[in-house]
Structures are given as C-alpha cells and as structure tokens.
PDB file of C-alpha atoms in Angstrom:
ATOM      1  CA  MET A   1       0.000   0.000   0.000  1.00 47.00           C
ATOM      2  CA  ARG A   2       1.329   3.438  -0.883  1.00 43.00           C
ATOM      3  CA  GLY A   3       0.804   6.270   1.517  1.00 40.00           C
ATOM      4  CA  GLY A   4      -1.185   9.244   0.215  1.00 38.00           C
ATOM      5  CA  THR A   5      -0.003  12.713   1.158  1.00 36.00           C
ATOM      6  CA  GLY A   6      -2.152  15.147  -0.757  1.00 37.00           C
ATOM      7  CA  ALA A   7      -2.670  17.145  -3.890  1.00 36.00           C
ATOM      8  CA  PRO A   8       0.816  16.780  -5.447  1.00 37.00           C
ATOM      9  CA  GLY A   9       0.257  13.034  -5.719  1.00 47.00           C
ATOM     10  CA  LEU A  10      -2.891  13.307  -7.866  1.00 55.00           C
ATOM     11  CA  SER A  11      -2.747  13.870 -11.584  1.00 50.00           C
ATOM     12  CA  ARG A  12      -4.479  16.721 -13.365  1.00 50.00           C
ATOM     13  CA  CYS A  13      -7.220  16.282 -15.912  1.00 51.00           C
ATOM     14  CA  PRO A  14      -5.828  16.509 -19.488  1.00 51.00           C
ATOM     15  CA  LYS A  15      -7.442  19.158 -21.686  1.00 49.00           C
ATOM     16  CA  ILE A  16      -7.833  19.929 -25.359  1.00 43.00           C
ATOM     17  CA  GLY A  17      -8.341  23.670 -25.633  1.00 48.00           C
ATOM     18  CA  ASN A  18     -10.767  24.559 -22.873  1.00 50.00           C
ATOM     19  CA  VAL A  19     -12.642  21.255 -22.937  1.00 45.00           C
ATOM     20  CA  PRO A  20     -11.537  18.533 -20.494  1.00 56.00           C
ATOM     21  CA  LYS A  21     -10.834  15.225 -22.219  1.00 59.00           C
ATOM     22  CA  VAL A  22     -11.713  12.515 -19.712  1.00 64.00           C
ATOM     23  CA  SER A  23     -11.050   8.946 -20.786  1.00 80.00           C
ATOM     24  CA  GLN A  24     -12.129   5.802 -19.005  1.00 86.00           C
ATOM     25  CA  GLU A  25      -8.480   5.133 -18.182  1.00 87.00           C
ATOM     26  CA  TYR A  26      -8.100   8.577 -16.644  1.00 84.00           C
ATOM     27  CA  MET A  27     -11.237   8.097 -14.558  1.00 86.00           C
ATOM     28  CA  GLN A  28     -10.013   4.712 -13.326  1.00 90.00           C
ATOM     29  CA  ASN A  29      -6.594   6.110 -12.464  1.00 90.00           C
ATOM     30  CA  ARG A  30      -8.146   9.010 -10.552  1.00 91.00           C
ATOM     31  CA  ARG A  31     -10.410   6.589  -8.672  1.00 94.00           C
ATOM     32  CA  SER A  32      -7.399   4.427  -7.784  1.00 94.00           C
ATOM     33  CA  GLU A  33      -5.496   7.475  -6.525  1.00 94.00           C
ATOM     34  CA  ILE A  34      -8.390   8.436  -4.256  1.00 96.00           C
ATOM     35  CA  VAL A  35      -8.585   4.887  -2.912  1.00 96.00           C
ATOM     36  CA  GLU A  36      -4.852   4.844  -2.153  1.00 95.00           C
ATOM     37  CA  VAL A  37      -5.061   8.098  -0.202  1.00 96.00           C
ATOM     38  CA  ALA A  38      -8.133   6.902   1.701  1.00 96.00           C
ATOM     39  CA  ARG A  39      -6.550   3.527   2.443  1.00 96.00           C
ATOM     40  CA  SER A  40      -3.510   5.233   3.928  1.00 94.00           C
ATOM     41  CA  LEU A  41      -5.735   7.274   6.246  1.00 95.00           C
ATOM     42  CA  PHE A  42      -7.874   4.264   7.171  1.00 96.00           C
ATOM     43  CA  ALA A  43      -4.734   2.279   7.990  1.00 94.00           C
ATOM     44  CA  ARG A  44      -3.462   5.073  10.210  1.00 93.00           C
ATOM     45  CA  SER A  45      -6.649   6.093  12.006  1.00 93.00           C
ATOM     46  CA  GLY A  46      -9.253   3.397  11.381  1.00 94.00           C
ATOM     47  CA  TYR A  47     -12.277   3.546   9.114  1.00 95.00           C
ATOM     48  CA  GLN A  48     -14.602   5.418  11.437  1.00 93.00           C
ATOM     49  CA  GLN A  49     -12.010   7.846  12.774  1.00 94.00           C
ATOM     50  CA  ALA A  50     -10.842   8.983   9.325  1.00 95.00           C
ATOM     51  CA  SER A  51     -13.373  11.548   8.137  1.00 94.00           C
ATOM     52  CA  MET A  52     -14.355  12.391   4.593  1.00 95.00           C
ATOM     53  CA  SER A  53     -13.115  15.944   5.154  1.00 95.00           C
ATOM     54  CA  GLU A  54      -9.661  14.550   5.981  1.00 96.00           C
ATOM     55  CA  ILE A  55      -9.716  12.337   2.900  1.00 95.00           C
ATOM     56  CA  ILE A  56     -10.803  15.207   0.680  1.00 95.00           C
ATOM     57  CA  ALA A  57      -8.059  17.443   2.098  1.00 96.00           C
ATOM     58  CA  ALA A  58      -5.425  14.722   1.634  1.00 96.00           C
ATOM     59  CA  THR A  59      -6.327  14.211  -2.031  1.00 94.00           C
ATOM     60  CA  GLY A  60      -6.329  17.938  -2.775  1.00 93.00           C
ATOM     61  CA  LEU A  61      -9.566  17.493  -4.718  1.00 93.00           C
ATOM     62  CA  SER A  62     -12.928  19.111  -4.180  1.00 93.00           C
ATOM     63  CA  ALA A  63     -15.731  17.305  -2.380  1.00 94.00           C
ATOM     64  CA  GLY A  64     -17.607  17.184  -5.672  1.00 93.00           C
ATOM     65  CA  ALA A  65     -14.694  15.469  -7.385  1.00 92.00           C
ATOM     66  CA  ILE A  66     -14.548  12.803  -4.674  1.00 95.00           C
ATOM     67  CA  TYR A  67     -18.303  12.189  -4.705  1.00 94.00           C
ATOM     68  CA  ASN A  68     -18.196  11.958  -8.486  1.00 92.00           C
ATOM     69  CA  HIS A  69     -16.334   8.669  -7.952  1.00 94.00           C
ATOM     70  CA  PHE A  70     -17.802   7.493  -4.643  1.00 95.00           C
ATOM     71  CA  SER A  71     -21.373   8.179  -3.594  1.00 93.00           C
ATOM     72  CA  SER A  72     -20.644   7.700   0.104  1.00 94.00           C
ATOM     73  CA  LYS A  73     -17.911   7.071   2.629  1.00 95.00           C
ATOM     74  CA  THR A  74     -19.096   3.467   2.900  1.00 96.00           C
ATOM     75  CA  GLU A  75     -18.528   2.940  -0.822  1.00 96.00           C
ATOM     76  CA  LEU A  76     -15.032   4.397  -0.495  1.00 97.00           C
ATOM     77  CA  MET A  77     -14.350   2.191   2.538  1.00 97.00           C
ATOM     78  CA  SER A  78     -15.400  -0.889   0.575  1.00 97.00           C
ATOM     79  CA  ALA A  79     -13.105   0.029  -2.304  1.00 97.00           C
ATOM     80  CA  ALA A  80     -10.185   0.591   0.074  1.00 97.00           C
ATOM     81  CA  ALA A  81     -10.823  -2.739   1.794  1.00 97.00           C
ATOM     82  CA  ARG A  82     -10.274  -4.614  -1.488  1.00 96.00           C
ATOM     83  CA  VAL A  83      -6.474  -4.892  -1.513  1.00 95.00           C
ATOM     84  CA  ASN A  84      -4.310  -6.436  -4.231  1.00 95.00           C
ATOM     85  CA  LEU A  85      -3.655 -10.104  -3.433  1.00 96.00           C
ATOM     86  CA  ASP A  86      -1.103 -10.792  -6.186  1.00 95.00           C
ATOM     87  CA  ARG A  87       1.728 -11.277  -3.692  1.00 94.00           C
ATOM     88  CA  PHE A  88      -0.147 -14.271  -2.265  1.00 95.00           C
ATOM     89  CA  THR A  89       0.354 -16.447  -5.331  1.00 94.00           C
ATOM     90  CA  ALA A  90       2.097 -19.834  -5.389  1.00 92.00           C
ATOM     91  CA  SER A  91       4.800 -20.846  -7.835  1.00 90.00           C
ATOM     92  CA  SER A  92       4.087 -23.991  -9.862  1.00 85.00           C
ATOM     93  CA  ASP A  93       6.496 -26.174  -7.860  1.00 88.00           C
ATOM     94  CA  GLU A  94       5.862 -24.752  -4.381  1.00 90.00           C
ATOM     95  CA  LEU A  95       4.984 -27.213  -1.620  1.00 91.00           C
ATOM     96  CA  PRO A  96       1.704 -26.330   0.101  1.00 91.00           C
ATOM     97  CA  TRP A  97       3.113 -25.618   3.564  1.00 89.00           C
ATOM     98  CA  ASP A  98       5.936 -23.606   2.006  1.00 91.00           C
ATOM     99  CA  PHE A  99       3.352 -21.521   0.163  1.00 92.00           C
ATOM    100  CA  VAL A 100       1.428 -20.839   3.371  1.00 91.00           C
ATOM    101  CA  GLU A 101       4.655 -19.811   5.095  1.00 91.00           C
ATOM    102  CA  HIS A 102       5.457 -17.634   2.088  1.00 92.00           C
ATOM    103  CA  CYS A 103       2.124 -15.853   2.656  1.00 95.00           C
ATOM    104  CA  LEU A 104       2.954 -15.374   6.329  1.00 95.00           C
ATOM    105  CA  ARG A 105       6.388 -13.973   5.449  1.00 94.00           C
ATOM    106  CA  GLU A 106       4.694 -11.436   3.185  1.00 96.00           C
ATOM    107  CA  LEU A 107       2.612 -10.331   6.155  1.00 96.00           C
ATOM    108  CA  GLN A 108       5.657 -10.228   8.416  1.00 95.00           C
ATOM    109  CA  THR A 109       7.616  -7.988   6.048  1.00 95.00           C
ATOM    110  CA  ASP A 110       4.708  -5.609   5.363  1.00 95.00           C
ATOM    111  CA  HIS A 111       3.417  -4.607   8.775  1.00 94.00           C
ATOM    112  CA  GLN A 112       1.253  -1.853   7.284  1.00 93.00           C
ATOM    113  CA  LEU A 113      -0.626  -4.402   5.168  1.00 95.00           C
ATOM    114  CA  THR A 114      -1.025  -6.729   8.145  1.00 96.00           C
ATOM    115  CA  ARG A 115      -2.338  -3.881  10.291  1.00 95.00           C
ATOM    116  CA  PHE A 116      -4.721  -2.861   7.524  1.00 96.00           C
ATOM    117  CA  PHE A 117      -6.076  -6.419   7.306  1.00 97.00           C
ATOM    118  CA  ALA A 118      -6.678  -6.427  11.070  1.00 97.00           C
ATOM    119  CA  ILE A 119      -8.440  -3.050  10.955  1.00 97.00           C
ATOM    120  CA  THR A 120     -10.555  -4.123   7.987  1.00 97.00           C
ATOM    121  CA  TRP A 121     -11.608  -7.431   9.529  1.00 97.00           C
ATOM    122  CA  GLY A 122     -12.638  -5.648  12.705  1.00 95.00           C
ATOM    123  CA  GLU A 123     -14.772  -3.226  10.710  1.00 96.00           C
ATOM    124  CA  ALA A 124     -16.406  -6.149   8.897  1.00 97.00           C
ATOM    125  CA  ALA A 125     -18.174  -7.092  12.122  1.00 95.00           C
ATOM    126  CA  THR A 126     -20.404  -4.010  11.878  1.00 96.00           C
ATOM    127  CA  VAL A 127     -20.311  -2.865   8.231  1.00 96.00           C
ATOM    128  CA  PRO A 128     -21.973  -5.349   5.845  1.00 97.00           C
ATOM    129  CA  GLU A 129     -20.349  -3.824   2.757  1.00 97.00           C
ATOM    130  CA  ILE A 130     -16.870  -4.389   4.183  1.00 97.00           C
ATOM    131  CA  ALA A 131     -17.875  -7.839   5.439  1.00 98.00           C
ATOM    132  CA  ALA A 132     -18.731  -8.776   1.845  1.00 98.00           C
ATOM    133  CA  VAL A 133     -15.269  -7.685   0.651  1.00 98.00           C
ATOM    134  CA  VAL A 134     -13.534  -9.570   3.479  1.00 98.00           C
ATOM    135  CA  ASP A 135     -15.545 -12.704   2.716  1.00 97.00           C
ATOM    136  CA  GLU A 136     -14.586 -12.450  -0.959  1.00 97.00           C
ATOM    137  CA  GLN A 137     -10.881 -11.869  -0.343  1.00 97.00           C
ATOM    138  CA  LEU A 138     -10.461 -14.496   2.368  1.00 96.00           C
ATOM    139  CA  GLY A 139     -12.275 -16.888   0.055  1.00 95.00           C
ATOM    140  CA  GLN A 140      -9.770 -16.130  -2.695  1.00 96.00           C
ATOM    141  CA  LEU A 141      -6.835 -16.746  -0.348  1.00 95.00           C
ATOM    142  CA  ARG A 142      -8.396 -19.979   0.908  1.00 94.00           C
ATOM    143  CA  ASP A 143      -8.944 -21.185  -2.662  1.00 94.00           C
ATOM    144  CA  ARG A 144      -5.348 -20.417  -3.645  1.00 94.00           C
ATOM    145  CA  MET A 145      -3.974 -22.314  -0.670  1.00 92.00           C
ATOM    146  CA  ILE A 146      -6.286 -25.273  -1.206  1.00 92.00           C
ATOM    147  CA  ALA A 147      -5.347 -25.429  -4.899  1.00 94.00           C
ATOM    148  CA  VAL A 148      -1.715 -25.956  -3.877  1.00 93.00           C
ATOM    149  CA  TYR A 149      -2.706 -28.665  -1.389  1.00 93.00           C
ATOM    150  CA  ARG A 150      -4.895 -30.323  -4.027  1.00 94.00           C
ATOM    151  CA  ARG A 151      -2.055 -30.457  -6.539  1.00 93.00           C
ATOM    152  CA  TRP A 152       0.268 -31.982  -3.933  1.00 93.00           C
ATOM    153  CA  ALA A 153      -2.308 -34.443  -2.563  1.00 93.00           C
ATOM    154  CA  GLU A 154      -3.262 -35.762  -5.993  1.00 94.00           C
ATOM    155  CA  ALA A 155       0.398 -36.588  -6.600  1.00 93.00           C
ATOM    156  CA  GLU A 156       1.370 -37.837  -3.149  1.00 93.00           C
ATOM    157  CA  LEU A 157      -1.665 -39.260  -1.357  1.00 92.00           C
ATOM    158  CA  ASP A 158      -3.688 -42.361  -2.153  1.00 93.00           C
ATOM    159  CA  LEU A 159      -7.164 -40.900  -1.702  1.00 93.00           C
ATOM    160  CA  THR A 160     -10.425 -41.444  -3.514  1.00 94.00           C
ATOM    161  CA  GLY A 161     -12.187 -38.442  -4.944  1.00 94.00           C
ATOM    162  CA  SER A 162     -14.551 -38.092  -1.987  1.00 95.00           C
ATOM    163  CA  GLU A 163     -11.749 -38.683   0.516  1.00 96.00           C
ATOM    164  CA  LEU A 164      -9.693 -35.953  -1.144  1.00 96.00           C
ATOM    165  CA  GLU A 165     -12.554 -33.458  -0.951  1.00 95.00           C
ATOM    166  CA  THR A 166     -13.166 -34.264   2.725  1.00 95.00           C
ATOM    167  CA  TRP A 167      -9.453 -33.860   3.473  1.00 93.00           C
ATOM    168  CA  LEU A 168      -9.289 -30.545   1.613  1.00 94.00           C
ATOM    169  CA  ASP A 169     -12.350 -29.225   3.454  1.00 92.00           C
ATOM    170  CA  MET A 170     -10.553 -29.947   6.723  1.00 91.00           C
ATOM    171  CA  LEU A 171      -7.369 -28.267   5.465  1.00 89.00           C
ATOM    172  CA  ALA A 172      -9.341 -25.224   4.326  1.00 90.00           C
ATOM    173  CA  ALA A 173     -10.245 -24.373   7.899  1.00 90.00           C
ATOM    174  CA  ALA A 174      -6.679 -24.961   9.072  1.00 90.00           C
ATOM    175  CA  VAL A 175      -4.907 -22.834   6.461  1.00 91.00           C
ATOM    176  CA  LEU A 176      -7.341 -19.959   6.834  1.00 93.00           C
ATOM    177  CA  SER A 177      -7.065 -20.003  10.618  1.00 94.00           C
ATOM    178  CA  VAL A 178      -3.266 -19.952  10.355  1.00 94.00           C
ATOM    179  CA  PHE A 179      -3.368 -16.937   8.026  1.00 96.00           C
ATOM    180  CA  THR A 180      -5.938 -14.959   9.999  1.00 97.00           C
ATOM    181  CA  GLY A 181      -4.336 -15.973  13.296  1.00 96.00           C
ATOM    182  CA  PHE A 182      -1.025 -14.483  12.216  1.00 97.00           C
ATOM    183  CA  VAL A 183      -2.687 -11.190  11.295  1.00 97.00           C
ATOM    184  CA  MET A 184      -4.555 -10.845  14.570  1.00 96.00           C
ATOM    185  CA  GLN A 185      -1.814 -12.086  16.899  1.00 97.00           C
ATOM    186  CA  SER A 186       1.020 -10.147  15.255  1.00 96.00           C
ATOM    187  CA  THR A 187      -0.930  -6.892  15.509  1.00 96.00           C
ATOM    188  CA  ALA A 188      -2.464  -7.435  18.961  1.00 95.00           C
ATOM    189  CA  LEU A 189       0.199  -9.210  21.035  1.00 96.00           C
ATOM    190  CA  ALA A 190       3.135  -7.191  22.377  1.00 95.00           C
ATOM    191  CA  ASN A 191       5.348 -10.273  22.709  1.00 95.00           C
ATOM    192  CA  PHE A 192       4.331 -12.031  19.507  1.00 96.00           C
ATOM    193  CA  ASP A 193       7.030 -14.490  18.372  1.00 95.00           C
ATOM    194  CA  ALA A 194       6.856 -14.932  14.602  1.00 94.00           C
ATOM    195  CA  ASP A 195       9.415 -17.760  14.515  1.00 92.00           C
ATOM    196  CA  ARG A 196       7.389 -19.822  16.971  1.00 93.00           C
ATOM    197  CA  TYR A 197       4.261 -19.105  14.988  1.00 95.00           C
ATOM    198  CA  PHE A 198       5.927 -20.333  11.797  1.00 93.00           C
ATOM    199  CA  GLU A 199       6.932 -23.555  13.538  1.00 90.00           C
ATOM    200  CA  PHE A 200       3.358 -24.017  14.735  1.00 88.00           C
ATOM    201  CA  ALA A 201       2.102 -23.416  11.183  1.00 89.00           C
ATOM    202  CA  ARG A 202       4.510 -25.974   9.725  1.00 86.00           C
ATOM    203  CA  THR A 203       3.388 -28.573  12.250  1.00 86.00           C
ATOM    204  CA  ILE A 204      -0.310 -27.989  11.628  1.00 82.00           C
ATOM    205  CA  LEU A 205      -0.134 -27.754   7.856  1.00 80.00           C
ATOM    206  CA  ARG A 206       2.044 -30.817   7.243  1.00 77.00           C
ATOM    207  CA  GLN A 207      -0.501 -33.110   8.810  1.00 62.00           C
ATOM    208  CA  GLY A 208      -1.668 -35.644   6.284  1.00 52.00           C
TER     209      GLY A 208
END
C-alpha cells in the first residue's frame, strides 16, 4: 500500500483547448489514486475515525470530485478494503506448507498491510459492505492455498475423490485459521514471536 499525502500526488485532468478530455483510463486512475489516499488514512486512524473531510483534504480534490467517484464514505471504505492479493500467489512447484509460510512472510515484512487487514476485519463485524469484501478476499486466499494442497495431494496421497474433498475441506479451515491468526496475533500481542508461529504453522499444515 502506498501512503497518500495530498494534492501533489494526484494527476491533473488533461485538456484539449478549454474542454476537459476525460477517458475511461483517466477516470479509473483518478479513482485508484483516491482509494490509495483513503486507504492510507484508514490504515493510520481506522475507518470510522478517518473523516471524509480529511480524505478530501489529503487528495487535494474538491468534495464534488470525490463524490463523483464514490457516492458515500461506505462505498469508499469498501473500495479501500479490497487490496491487491497478487503477492499471495504460489509458484508452480511450491509445496503447500511452504506456500502458506510464504504468505505469512509477506505479512511479516509488510506490517502496514497486516495492520490494515486487522483493521478491515474488525470493521467487517459491523459494516456489511466491508464484510462482503472480506468474505470475498479471504475466500480467494483460501482457494489459492487449497489449490496448492490439491495439486500436492493428488500426486502424493492415495485418496479417492470423496476422501480428497473431505481432506481438503478440513485443510481449508486450518490454512485460513493460520493466516488470519497471524494477522490478529502479530498486531495485537506485544510479545508475539513470529518464529514460533511459523513452527506451529509448519506442524499444523504438514498433517496428512
């Protein structure tokens, strides 16, 4: 996540003569810039504490320009909650437990992202629109992790089709709890020990 600092970071609308030329690409880029600024403020202060007036001031845009892209603060919050998950992607030859640890290492090295996940998940308890985004994104992460386990299990384990699906359903709960547990514990516990957590994760996720 990039931090937003204000007007200098936002691009100006291109013009031909005196008539603004606004392309779909320009509109999408402007929307993304607003989201990045808002996400930075939400990560720092929390969703409810960061006001629209603060967000508007940080972007350097007018209130009308912001509301041209987002009809409400809730819509902007939902957009900010949907972070890019590309870093949580397995290589073709990655062992499943190594992939899960790879995901945890990404969280460990990007504390701002981990904190933002924790803030977002907390907000999901009371804001249905954010809850929907969290459900979608955690589902995507779960599916990616289970796909790696499926590939490994089909090659290494002697399971029938139904046995494999039952086993993967059980693993789904385990891998998701390991991921979410790291986020919550690393942001909430003063004496959190990441190395011990990784060892715990390896033990849990190598169970066949």
